[in-house]
C-alpha positions as a LaTeX table, in Angstrom:
\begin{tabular}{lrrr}
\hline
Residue & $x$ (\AA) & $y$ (\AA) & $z$ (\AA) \\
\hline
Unk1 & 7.12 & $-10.17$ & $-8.47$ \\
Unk2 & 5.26 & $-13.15$ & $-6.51$ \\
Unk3 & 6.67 & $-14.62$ & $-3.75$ \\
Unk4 & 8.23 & $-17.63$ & $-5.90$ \\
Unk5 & 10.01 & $-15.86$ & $-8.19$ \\
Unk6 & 11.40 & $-13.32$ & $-4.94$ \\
Unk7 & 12.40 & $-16.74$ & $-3.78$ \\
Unk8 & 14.80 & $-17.71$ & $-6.59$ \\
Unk9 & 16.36 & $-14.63$ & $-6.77$ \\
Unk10 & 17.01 & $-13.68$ & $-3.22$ \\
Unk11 & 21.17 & $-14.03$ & $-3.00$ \\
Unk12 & 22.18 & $-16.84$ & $-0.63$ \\
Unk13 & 23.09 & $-16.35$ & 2.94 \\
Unk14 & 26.28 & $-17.49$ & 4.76 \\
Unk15 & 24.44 & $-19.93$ & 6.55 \\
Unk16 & 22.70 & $-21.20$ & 3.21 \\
Unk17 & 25.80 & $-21.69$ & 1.77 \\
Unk18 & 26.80 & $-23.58$ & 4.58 \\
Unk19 & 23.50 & $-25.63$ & 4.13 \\
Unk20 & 24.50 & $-26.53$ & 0.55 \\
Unk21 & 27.60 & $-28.03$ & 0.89 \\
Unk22 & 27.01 & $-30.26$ & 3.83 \\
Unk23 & 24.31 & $-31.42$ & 1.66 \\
Unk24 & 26.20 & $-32.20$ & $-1.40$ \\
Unk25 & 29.25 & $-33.52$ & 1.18 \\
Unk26 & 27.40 & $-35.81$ & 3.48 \\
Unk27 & 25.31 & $-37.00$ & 0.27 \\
Unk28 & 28.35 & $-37.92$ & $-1.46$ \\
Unk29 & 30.34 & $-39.08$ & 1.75 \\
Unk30 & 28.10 & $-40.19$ & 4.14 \\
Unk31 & 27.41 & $-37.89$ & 7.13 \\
Unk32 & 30.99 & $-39.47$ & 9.58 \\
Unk33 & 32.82 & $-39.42$ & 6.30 \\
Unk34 & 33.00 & $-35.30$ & 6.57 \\
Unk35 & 34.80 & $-33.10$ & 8.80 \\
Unk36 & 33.70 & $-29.72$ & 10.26 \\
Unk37 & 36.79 & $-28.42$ & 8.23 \\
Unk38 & 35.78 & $-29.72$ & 4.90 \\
Unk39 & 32.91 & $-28.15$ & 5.02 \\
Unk40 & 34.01 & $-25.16$ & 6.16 \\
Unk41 & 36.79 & $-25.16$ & 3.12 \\
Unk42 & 34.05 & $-25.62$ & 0.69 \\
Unk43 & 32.53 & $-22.20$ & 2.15 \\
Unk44 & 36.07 & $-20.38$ & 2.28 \\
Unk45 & 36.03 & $-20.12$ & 5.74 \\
Unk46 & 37.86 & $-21.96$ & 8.60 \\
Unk47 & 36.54 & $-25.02$ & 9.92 \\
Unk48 & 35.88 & $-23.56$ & 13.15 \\
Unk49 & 34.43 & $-20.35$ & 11.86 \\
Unk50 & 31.52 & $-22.65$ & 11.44 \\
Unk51 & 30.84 & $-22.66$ & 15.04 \\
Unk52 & 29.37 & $-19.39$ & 14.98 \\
Unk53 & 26.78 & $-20.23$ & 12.17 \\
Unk54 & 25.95 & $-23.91$ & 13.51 \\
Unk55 & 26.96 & $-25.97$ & 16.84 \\
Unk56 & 28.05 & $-28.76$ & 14.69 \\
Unk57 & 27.45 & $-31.56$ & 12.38 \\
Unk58 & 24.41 & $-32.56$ & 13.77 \\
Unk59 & 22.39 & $-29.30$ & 13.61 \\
Unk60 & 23.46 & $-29.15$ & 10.26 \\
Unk61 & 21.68 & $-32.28$ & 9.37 \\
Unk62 & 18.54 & $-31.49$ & 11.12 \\
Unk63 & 18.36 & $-28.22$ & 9.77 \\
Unk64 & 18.65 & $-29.71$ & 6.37 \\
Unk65 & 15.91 & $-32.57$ & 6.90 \\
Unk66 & 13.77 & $-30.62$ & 9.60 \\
Unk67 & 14.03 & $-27.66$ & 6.43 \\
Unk68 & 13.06 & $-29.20$ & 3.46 \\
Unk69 & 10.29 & $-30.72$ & 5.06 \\
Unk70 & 8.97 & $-27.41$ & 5.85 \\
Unk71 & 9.91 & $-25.94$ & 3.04 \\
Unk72 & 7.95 & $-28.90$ & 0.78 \\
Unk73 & 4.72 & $-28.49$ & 2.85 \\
Unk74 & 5.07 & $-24.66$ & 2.78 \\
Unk75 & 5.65 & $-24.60$ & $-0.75$ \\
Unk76 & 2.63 & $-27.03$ & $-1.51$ \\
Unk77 & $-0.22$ & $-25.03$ & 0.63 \\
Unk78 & 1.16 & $-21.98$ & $-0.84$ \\
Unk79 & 1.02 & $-22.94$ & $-5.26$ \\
Unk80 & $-2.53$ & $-24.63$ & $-3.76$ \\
Unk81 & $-3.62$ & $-21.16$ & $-2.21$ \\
Unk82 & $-2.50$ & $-19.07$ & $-5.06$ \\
Unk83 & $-3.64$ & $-21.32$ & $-8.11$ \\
Unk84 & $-7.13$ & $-21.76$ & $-6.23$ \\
Unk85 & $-7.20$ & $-17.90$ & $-6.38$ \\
Unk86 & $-6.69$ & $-17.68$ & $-9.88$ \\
Unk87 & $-9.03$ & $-18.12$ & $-13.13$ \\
Unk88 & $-7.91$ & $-21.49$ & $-13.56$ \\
Unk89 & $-8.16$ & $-22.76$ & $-9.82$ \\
Unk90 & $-8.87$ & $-26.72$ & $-10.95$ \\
Unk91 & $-7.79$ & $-28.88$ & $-9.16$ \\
Unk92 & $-6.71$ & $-30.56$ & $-12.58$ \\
Unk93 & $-4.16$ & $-27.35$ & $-12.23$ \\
Unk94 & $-3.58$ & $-27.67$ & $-8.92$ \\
Unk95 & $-2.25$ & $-31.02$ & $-8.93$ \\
Unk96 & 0.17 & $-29.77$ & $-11.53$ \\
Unk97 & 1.07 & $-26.91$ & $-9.52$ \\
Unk98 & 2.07 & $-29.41$ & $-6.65$ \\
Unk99 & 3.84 & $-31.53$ & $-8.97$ \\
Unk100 & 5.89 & $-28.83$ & $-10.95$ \\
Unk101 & 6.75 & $-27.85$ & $-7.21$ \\
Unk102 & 7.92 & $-31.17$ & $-6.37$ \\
Unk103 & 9.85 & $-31.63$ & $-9.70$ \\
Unk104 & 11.68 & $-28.52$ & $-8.89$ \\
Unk105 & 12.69 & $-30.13$ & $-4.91$ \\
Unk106 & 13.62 & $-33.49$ & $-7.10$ \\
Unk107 & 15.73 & $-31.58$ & $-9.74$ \\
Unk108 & 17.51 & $-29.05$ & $-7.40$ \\
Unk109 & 17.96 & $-30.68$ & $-3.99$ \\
Unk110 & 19.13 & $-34.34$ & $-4.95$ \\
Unk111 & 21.42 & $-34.08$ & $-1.71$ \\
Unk112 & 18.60 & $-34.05$ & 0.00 \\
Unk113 & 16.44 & $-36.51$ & $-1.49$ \\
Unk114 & 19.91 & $-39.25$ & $-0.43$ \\
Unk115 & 20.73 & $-37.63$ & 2.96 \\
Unk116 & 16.67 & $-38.24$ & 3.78 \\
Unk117 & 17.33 & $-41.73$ & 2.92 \\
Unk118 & 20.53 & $-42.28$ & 4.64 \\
Unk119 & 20.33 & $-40.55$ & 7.60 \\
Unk120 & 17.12 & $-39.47$ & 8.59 \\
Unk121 & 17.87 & $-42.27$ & 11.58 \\
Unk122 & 20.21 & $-40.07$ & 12.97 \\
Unk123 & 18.64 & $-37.28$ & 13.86 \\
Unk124 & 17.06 & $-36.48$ & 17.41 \\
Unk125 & 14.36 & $-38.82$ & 17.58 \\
Unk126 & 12.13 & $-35.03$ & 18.37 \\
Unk127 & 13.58 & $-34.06$ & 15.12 \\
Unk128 & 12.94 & $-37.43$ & 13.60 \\
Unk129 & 8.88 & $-37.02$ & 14.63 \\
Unk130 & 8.83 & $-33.71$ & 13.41 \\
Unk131 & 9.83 & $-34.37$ & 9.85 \\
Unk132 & 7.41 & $-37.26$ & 9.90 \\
Unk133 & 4.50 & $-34.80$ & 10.80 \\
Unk134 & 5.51 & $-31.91$ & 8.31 \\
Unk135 & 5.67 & $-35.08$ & 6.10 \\
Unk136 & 2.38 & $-36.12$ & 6.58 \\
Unk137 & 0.80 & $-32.96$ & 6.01 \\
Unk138 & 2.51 & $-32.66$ & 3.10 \\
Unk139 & 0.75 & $-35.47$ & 2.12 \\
Unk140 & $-2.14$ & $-34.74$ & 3.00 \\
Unk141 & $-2.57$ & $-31.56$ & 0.75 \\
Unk142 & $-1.70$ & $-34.03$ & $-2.33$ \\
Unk143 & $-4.77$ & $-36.37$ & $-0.69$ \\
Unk144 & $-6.76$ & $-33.38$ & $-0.88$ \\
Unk145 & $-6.22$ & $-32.40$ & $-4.14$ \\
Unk146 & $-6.41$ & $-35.69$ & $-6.06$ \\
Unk147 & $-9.27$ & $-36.99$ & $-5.05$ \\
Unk148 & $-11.21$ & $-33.47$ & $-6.07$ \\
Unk149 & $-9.52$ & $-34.79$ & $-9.35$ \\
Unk150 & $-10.62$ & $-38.05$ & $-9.07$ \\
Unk151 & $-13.68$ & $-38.28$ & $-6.70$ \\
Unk152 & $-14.38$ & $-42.00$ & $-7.21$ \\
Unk153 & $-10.78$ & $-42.88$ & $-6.00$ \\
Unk154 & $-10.78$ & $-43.83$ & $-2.18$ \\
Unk155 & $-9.08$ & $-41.94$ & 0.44 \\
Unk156 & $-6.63$ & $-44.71$ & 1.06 \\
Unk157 & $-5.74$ & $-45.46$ & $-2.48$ \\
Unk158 & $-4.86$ & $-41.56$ & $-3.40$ \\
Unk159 & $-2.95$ & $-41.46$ & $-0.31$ \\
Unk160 & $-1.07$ & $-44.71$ & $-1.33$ \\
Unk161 & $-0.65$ & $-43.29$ & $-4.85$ \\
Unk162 & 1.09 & $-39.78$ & $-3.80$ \\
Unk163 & 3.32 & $-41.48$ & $-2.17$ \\
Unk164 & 3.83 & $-43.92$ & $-5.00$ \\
Unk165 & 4.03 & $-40.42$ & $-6.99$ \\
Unk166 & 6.72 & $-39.28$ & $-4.53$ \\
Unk167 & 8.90 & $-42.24$ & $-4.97$ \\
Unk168 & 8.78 & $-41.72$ & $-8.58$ \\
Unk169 & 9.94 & $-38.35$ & $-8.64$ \\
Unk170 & 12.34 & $-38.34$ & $-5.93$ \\
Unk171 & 14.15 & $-41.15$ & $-7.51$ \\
Unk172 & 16.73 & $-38.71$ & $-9.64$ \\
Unk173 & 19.75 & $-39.29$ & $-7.08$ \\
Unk174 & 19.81 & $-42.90$ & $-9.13$ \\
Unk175 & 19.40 & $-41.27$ & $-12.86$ \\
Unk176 & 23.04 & $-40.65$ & $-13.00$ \\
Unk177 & 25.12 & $-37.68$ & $-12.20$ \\
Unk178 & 23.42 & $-34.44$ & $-12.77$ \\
Unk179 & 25.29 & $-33.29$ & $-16.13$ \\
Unk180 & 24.54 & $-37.20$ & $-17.68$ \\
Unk181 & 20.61 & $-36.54$ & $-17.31$ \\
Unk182 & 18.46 & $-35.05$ & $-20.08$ \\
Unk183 & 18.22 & $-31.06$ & $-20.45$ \\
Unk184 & 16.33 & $-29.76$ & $-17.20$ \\
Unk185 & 13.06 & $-29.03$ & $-19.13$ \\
Unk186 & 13.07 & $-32.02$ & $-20.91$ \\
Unk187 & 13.62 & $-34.23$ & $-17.86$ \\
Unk188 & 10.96 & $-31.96$ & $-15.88$ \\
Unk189 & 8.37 & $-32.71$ & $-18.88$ \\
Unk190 & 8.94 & $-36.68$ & $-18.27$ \\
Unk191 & 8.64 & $-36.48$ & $-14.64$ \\
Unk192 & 5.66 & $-34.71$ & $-15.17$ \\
Unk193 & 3.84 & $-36.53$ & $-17.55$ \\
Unk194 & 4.85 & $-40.24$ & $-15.51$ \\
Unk195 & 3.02 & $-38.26$ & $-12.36$ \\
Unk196 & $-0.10$ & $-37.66$ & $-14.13$ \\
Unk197 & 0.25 & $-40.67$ & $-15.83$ \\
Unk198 & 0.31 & $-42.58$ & $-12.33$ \\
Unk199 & $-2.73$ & $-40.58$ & $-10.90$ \\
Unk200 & $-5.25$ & $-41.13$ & $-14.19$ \\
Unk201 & $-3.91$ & $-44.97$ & $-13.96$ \\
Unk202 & $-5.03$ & $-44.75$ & $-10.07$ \\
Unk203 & $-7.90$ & $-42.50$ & $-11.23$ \\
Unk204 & $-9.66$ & $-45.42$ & $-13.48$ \\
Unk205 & $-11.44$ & $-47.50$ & $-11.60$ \\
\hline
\end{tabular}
């Protein structure tokens, strides 16, 4: 079994769990329209009870921001590392590799995507420069990879286009709630073939 498929089948921890719900609560809420005993409910366990998982509300939220940015970059060096290994190591197929990757954040963290948005401002302002560096290397292996695509685009142009890429695909927290949207698959398929789309548009010059 590879590491990605270990990945979605590991069981969730406690503290995972945890991670979820403040997600989907402060996303829905706004981060001072949830209590530590909301949360906790939504867990089955007693408000307090959270204290020994988490000191409070605010390490929640950086662990969620600080962690998806990690997660994100790790993800993307690691489907560039293994598809470069394999028989098809393109970078035509990597840059789907780091889009189907993306997709998958876009389709399965919403939360996320809207807690970014709304409260990245609160966080630590060392927490706040961290996830802007873990961004920016996340970035930078996109860079990387489309302009092996697309040799004759500039460096400033591919970078402006992933992130044009990036606000394409992370814009499902405004398609509607998740059970109005298309079937998974089908929805993946579009938000793949608009990212490709994008980079040969960017690509032709």
């Amino acid at each position: 079994m590879s590491t990605r498929a270990a990945a979605r089948v590991a069981a969730p921890t406690r503290r995972e769990q945890i991670l979820k719900e403040a997600a989907r609560l402060f996303a829905e809420r706004g981060f001072h329209g949830v209590g530590v005993d909301e949360i906790g409910a939504a867990v089955g366990i007693s408000g307090p009870g959270l204290y020994r998982h988490f000191p409070g509300k605010d390490a929640m939220l950086a662990e969620l921001l600080v962690g998806i940015s990690e997660r994100l970059l790790a993800g993307g060096q690691l489907r560039v590392s293994e598809d470069a290994a394999s028989a098809d190591g393109s970078p035509e197929a990597l840059l789907d590799a780091l889009i189907e990757g993306h997709i998958d954040f876009a389709l399965d963290d919403r939360p996320l995507i809207t807690l970014h948005d709304r409260e990245l401002d609160r966080l630590r302002d060392t927490d706040r420069k961290r996830v802007r560096r873990l961004q920016r290397e996340y970035v930078e292996v996109w860079v990387a990879v489309v302009r092996d695509l697309y040799p004759q685009l500039p460096e400033h142009e591919a970078r402006a286009t992933v992130h044009a890429v990036f606000g394409l695909l992370n814009s499902t927290p405004h398609l509607g709630r998740p059970g109005a949207l298309p079937g998974r698959a089908d929805t993946a398929a579009l938000l793949h073939r608009l990212a490709r789309g994008a980079f040969a548009a960017a690509g032709t010059v």
